[in-house]
Amino acid sequence: MESDPPFQESYKTLLRDFMEEKHTERMHEMFFGADKNELPLIDLSRLCLGEYEQEECKREIIDAAKRWGFFQVVNHGISRGIFARMKCEQAKLFQQPFDEKANGKVLNLPTDCYRWGTPTATSLTQLAWSEAFHIPLTHVSRLKEFNSTLSSTIEEFAEVVSELAQRIAEILADNLGCKSTLFSKNVLTGSCYLRMNRYPPCPISSKVFGLVPHTDSDFLTILYQDQVGGLQLVKDGKWIRVKPNPEALIINIGDLFQAWSNGTYKSIEHRVVTNQEFERFSIAYFFCPSNDTVIQSGLQPSIYRKFSFKEYRKQVEEDVKSTVRRKSPDMADSDGGGGGCCRCCFSFILTSGLTALFMWLSLRASNPVCSIQDFYVPALDKTGNFTTNTSIYVDLKLDNENKDKGVYYDVLNLTLYYSRNQSQPIAIGNKSFDSFYQGHKKNTRRKTLVDTYGVPWDAASTAVSNGSAVFRVDLATAVRFKIIAWKTKKHKLVVRAEVPIDGNGKKDKKKGIRLKSSAPELGCYRAPAGLLIVISIFILGFI
């Protein structure tokens, strides 16, 4: 019987629609445009040496958690034999017939522990070309009836990896001055999860993710992977490829640690790309607290409200469901219910709405600051023989000044205009830049030559001399903000600025010129929160 999930058959409609839209070139860039980079590599054996070596090792861990959110560790104390046994048992497990895996016949576990694809995908970029067993460690003992070898191997693996996670978490907590017992009291083996992943060879690897971009909703994740590769993460607004290291484990910060550290440590978006020839295996250990654990930063003022892990998981699930309902209205729940059910649902919706409102008010974001750092028109430069060069050099800077809020930019559309004597501006050139992600407190530069058309250069030269020439830069895009694991809706960003030019065709100001909009910036609006609260409480009192 076939062991691979039926990806092509189940998602043939998405694949057909995608091919008809002819996005191949753009998708190829999306999947393979990532830069190569080496994650910080930390030798943990120094934690057993003298005080200087210990402190230096801890400093490297803390620095990597702050700047990268990801790092590799070697000499971690876990034997190769454990990893070899885990990989062997993992491979045998995934070789079982697909129907048996999907129907829960392989292990004595709930059927939702086996996952494959993305049932809710409405586009090819939402599809995960992978299969996985997501196992709560409280359920491992139930595996003994079906596979005692697998059960004992997982228990052995979880024990040593849990010790490593506790050790790393304590180092990071100590750096914050938080001598908290949060981890030892609330993050127990039974509250953690193990996920065994398999990424089958994908014949359309340039079009489908193995795992879609996401962040982890835990404190820490410890990853063991084979040498096939495919893991990518965001660094300085760009996707980078992580080169596998056979001696190393990968550790990354989760959303809970970012919130608990008040944004000191970073939960970074990451993804897995597929491979056309080779299957890929990995094992992820999720360092999670019990459901009723309250996440509250000990650092003040706190930029995140306190919440329980149960609340957070529920919020993530609701976000996923609401996205599916918006995109696939025909998938609404068909179960009936009496007045009591409707009443509870209505109360829940209102309560959720109020919660969302309060979070919006406390986590409002400001639009990026866009500015022109340099602007040069060679055709107007009288100091050299550049009059035949009709391109215009533009240096655009985008600043995300938000604290702990990343920005997703759609395609940037840059348009240049020219006018003289207050006449109607005419478009003389345009340029587009690909969409990208920008971390908080980061800036991004886009430097380019814009080919121009329809410019009366002789008249423009005269107009520059007498001060009647006006060059204008317009920028149009759409942005959405990332707050921990939440993403806002898209908001249009349309800004512009006039750029004064001197007699040599150069920007006539040393400082950057900020692009501004006549519309109010996002985040300036203040909802009448008190009125909404009173109305909501009034309604809740009658249901």
Coordinates of C-alpha atoms in Angstrom, one line a residue, residues 49-294:
L49 CA 34.7 24.7 32.4
G50 CA 35.9 27.7 34.4
E51 CA 33.9 30.8 35.3
Y52 CA 35.2 32.8 32.3
E53 CA 34.3 30.1 29.8
Q54 CA 30.9 29.7 31.3
E55 CA 30.1 33.4 31.2
E56 CA 31.4 33.7 27.6
C57 CA 29.1 30.8 26.6
K58 CA 26.1 32.3 28.3
R59 CA 26.8 35.6 26.7
E60 CA 26.8 34.0 23.2
I61 CA 23.5 32.3 24.0
I62 CA 21.9 35.5 25.2
D63 CA 23.2 37.5 22.2
A64 CA 21.9 35.0 19.7
A65 CA 18.5 34.9 21.3
K66 CA 18.3 38.7 21.1
R67 CA 19.7 39.2 17.6
W68 CA 18.7 36.0 15.8
G69 CA 16.1 34.2 17.7
F70 CA 17.8 31.1 16.3
F71 CA 21.2 29.4 17.1
Q72 CA 22.9 26.1 16.9
V73 CA 24.5 24.2 19.8
V74 CA 27.2 21.5 19.7
N75 CA 28.7 19.4 22.5
H76 CA 25.2 19.4 24.1
G77 CA 25.6 16.2 25.9
I78 CA 23.1 14.1 23.9
S79 CA 24.6 11.0 22.3
R80 CA 24.5 10.3 18.6
G81 CA 23.0 6.9 19.4
I82 CA 19.8 8.5 20.7
F83 CA 19.4 10.5 17.5
A84 CA 20.2 7.5 15.4
R85 CA 17.5 5.4 17.2
M86 CA 15.0 8.2 16.9
K87 CA 15.6 8.6 13.2
C88 CA 15.3 4.8 12.6
E89 CA 12.0 4.5 14.5
Q90 CA 10.7 7.7 12.8
A91 CA 11.5 6.3 9.3
K92 CA 9.7 3.0 10.1
L93 CA 6.7 4.9 11.4
F94 CA 6.2 7.0 8.2
Q95 CA 6.7 3.9 6.0
Q96 CA 3.3 2.6 7.2
P97 CA 0.4 2.7 4.8
F98 CA -1.1 6.2 4.5
D99 CA -4.7 4.9 5.2
E100 CA -3.6 3.3 8.5
K101 CA -1.7 6.5 9.6
A102 CA -4.7 8.7 8.7
N103 CA -7.2 6.5 10.5
G104 CA -5.1 6.2 13.7
K105 CA -4.3 2.5 13.3
V106 CA -0.6 2.9 13.5
L107 CA -0.4 4.3 17.1
N108 CA -2.8 4.2 20.0
L109 CA -3.3 7.9 19.7
P110 CA -6.1 10.3 18.7
T111 CA -6.4 10.6 14.9
D112 CA -5.5 14.3 15.0
C113 CA -2.0 13.4 16.1
Y114 CA -1.2 12.5 12.5
R115 CA -1.2 15.5 10.2
W116 CA -0.5 16.0 6.6
G117 CA -1.0 18.8 4.1
T118 CA -3.2 21.8 4.9
P119 CA -6.9 21.0 4.8
T120 CA -7.9 24.7 4.9
A121 CA -5.5 25.8 2.1
T122 CA -7.2 28.1 -0.4
S123 CA -4.0 28.8 -2.4
L124 CA -0.8 26.8 -3.1
T125 CA 1.3 29.1 -0.9
Q126 CA -0.8 27.9 2.1
L127 CA -0.1 24.2 1.5
A128 CA 2.4 22.3 3.6
W129 CA 3.9 19.4 1.6
S130 CA 4.7 17.3 4.7
E131 CA 3.3 14.8 7.1
A132 CA 3.9 14.7 10.9
F133 CA 3.1 12.9 14.1
H134 CA 2.4 15.6 16.7
I135 CA 2.6 13.8 20.0
P136 CA 1.8 15.2 23.5
L137 CA 4.4 13.6 25.8
T138 CA 1.6 12.7 28.2
H139 CA 0.4 10.2 25.5
V140 CA 3.8 8.4 25.0
S141 CA 3.0 5.7 27.5
R142 CA 0.0 4.7 25.3
L143 CA 2.4 3.8 22.5
K144 CA 3.8 0.8 24.4
E145 CA 0.8 -1.4 23.4
F146 CA 1.6 -0.8 19.7
N147 CA 5.3 -0.1 19.6
S148 CA 7.3 -0.5 22.7
T149 CA 10.6 0.3 21.0
L150 CA 9.3 3.6 19.7
S151 CA 7.8 4.5 23.1
S152 CA 11.0 3.9 25.0
T153 CA 13.1 5.7 22.4
I154 CA 10.8 8.8 22.5
E155 CA 10.9 8.7 26.4
E156 CA 14.7 8.6 26.3
F157 CA 14.9 11.4 23.7
A158 CA 12.4 13.6 25.5
E159 CA 14.2 13.3 28.8
V160 CA 17.6 14.4 27.6
V161 CA 16.2 17.2 25.3
S162 CA 14.0 18.5 28.1
E163 CA 17.1 18.9 30.4
L164 CA 18.8 20.9 27.6
A165 CA 15.8 23.1 27.2
Q166 CA 15.5 23.8 30.9
R167 CA 19.2 24.7 31.0
I168 CA 19.0 27.1 28.1
A169 CA 15.7 28.7 29.5
E170 CA 17.3 29.3 32.9
I171 CA 20.3 31.0 31.3
L172 CA 18.0 33.3 29.4
A173 CA 15.9 34.0 32.4
D174 CA 18.9 34.8 34.7
N175 CA 20.1 37.4 32.2
L176 CA 16.8 39.3 32.7
G177 CA 17.3 39.3 36.5
C178 CA 14.3 37.0 36.8
K179 CA 15.1 34.3 39.3
S180 CA 11.8 32.7 38.4
T181 CA 10.7 29.1 39.0
L182 CA 8.4 29.4 36.1
F183 CA 10.1 26.8 34.0
S184 CA 10.8 24.2 36.7
K185 CA 7.3 24.4 38.1
N186 CA 5.2 24.9 35.0
V187 CA 7.2 23.4 32.1
L188 CA 7.1 19.7 32.8
T189 CA 7.7 16.8 30.5
G190 CA 3.9 16.1 30.3
S191 CA 3.1 19.6 29.1
C192 CA 5.6 19.4 26.2
Y193 CA 5.2 18.1 22.7
L194 CA 7.2 16.1 20.2
R195 CA 6.7 16.5 16.5
M196 CA 8.2 14.0 14.0
N197 CA 8.2 15.5 10.5
R198 CA 8.7 14.0 7.1
Y199 CA 8.9 16.1 4.0
P200 CA 8.4 13.8 0.9
P201 CA 10.1 14.6 -2.4
C202 CA 8.0 17.2 -4.1
P203 CA 7.7 17.3 -7.9
I204 CA 6.7 20.9 -7.8
S205 CA 9.2 22.0 -5.2
S206 CA 9.5 25.6 -6.6
K207 CA 5.8 26.2 -5.9
V208 CA 5.0 24.6 -2.5
F209 CA 6.4 24.9 1.0
G210 CA 7.2 22.0 3.1
L211 CA 6.1 24.0 6.1
V212 CA 4.5 27.5 5.6
P213 CA 6.0 30.6 7.3
H214 CA 5.2 30.7 11.0
T215 CA 6.5 31.3 14.5
D216 CA 6.4 28.7 17.3
S217 CA 3.8 29.2 20.1
D218 CA 6.1 27.8 22.9
F219 CA 9.0 29.0 25.0
L220 CA 11.7 27.2 23.1
T221 CA 12.0 24.7 20.3
I222 CA 14.8 22.2 19.9
L223 CA 15.2 20.8 16.5
Y224 CA 17.1 17.8 15.2
Q225 CA 17.3 17.5 11.4
D226 CA 19.0 15.4 8.8
Q227 CA 21.4 16.7 6.2
V228 CA 19.0 17.4 3.4
G229 CA 18.3 21.0 4.4
G230 CA 15.3 23.2 3.7
L231 CA 15.0 25.3 6.9
Q232 CA 14.9 29.0 6.2
L233 CA 14.3 32.0 8.6
V234 CA 14.0 35.8 8.5
K235 CA 17.1 37.8 9.3
D236 CA 17.2 41.6 8.7
G237 CA 14.1 41.5 6.6
K238 CA 15.4 38.7 4.3
W239 CA 15.0 35.0 4.1
I240 CA 18.2 33.1 4.7
R241 CA 18.9 29.4 4.3
V242 CA 20.2 27.4 7.2
K243 CA 23.0 25.0 6.3
P244 CA 22.6 21.7 8.2
N245 CA 25.3 20.7 10.7
P246 CA 25.5 17.0 11.5
E247 CA 26.9 17.8 15.0
A248 CA 24.4 20.5 16.0
L249 CA 20.9 20.9 17.4
I250 CA 19.0 24.1 16.4
I251 CA 17.3 26.1 19.2
N252 CA 14.8 28.9 18.5
I253 CA 12.9 31.3 20.7
G254 CA 9.1 30.9 20.7
D255 CA 6.3 33.4 21.1
L256 CA 5.9 32.8 24.9
F257 CA 9.5 33.6 25.6
Q258 CA 9.3 36.8 23.5
A259 CA 6.3 37.9 25.6
W260 CA 7.7 36.8 28.9
S261 CA 11.0 38.6 28.2
N262 CA 9.1 41.8 27.2
G263 CA 10.5 41.6 23.7
T264 CA 14.1 41.1 24.7
Y265 CA 14.3 37.7 23.0
K266 CA 12.9 37.3 19.5
S267 CA 10.5 34.8 18.1
I268 CA 11.4 34.7 14.4
E269 CA 9.4 33.6 11.4
H270 CA 10.7 30.5 9.7
R271 CA 9.7 28.0 7.0
V272 CA 10.7 24.8 5.3
V273 CA 11.1 24.5 1.5
T274 CA 10.7 21.2 -0.3
N275 CA 13.2 19.1 -2.3
Q276 CA 12.4 17.5 -5.6
E277 CA 14.7 14.5 -5.1
F278 CA 15.1 13.7 -1.5
E279 CA 12.8 13.2 1.5
R280 CA 13.7 15.2 4.6
F281 CA 13.3 14.1 8.3
S282 CA 13.3 16.3 11.4
I283 CA 12.2 16.0 15.0
A284 CA 11.1 19.1 17.0
Y285 CA 10.7 19.3 20.8
F286 CA 8.4 22.0 21.9
F287 CA 9.1 23.4 25.4
C288 CA 5.6 24.3 26.6
P289 CA 4.0 25.2 29.9
S290 CA 0.8 23.7 31.3
N291 CA -2.4 25.3 30.0
D292 CA -3.1 27.4 33.1
T293 CA 0.3 28.9 33.3
V294 CA 0.1 32.7 33.2

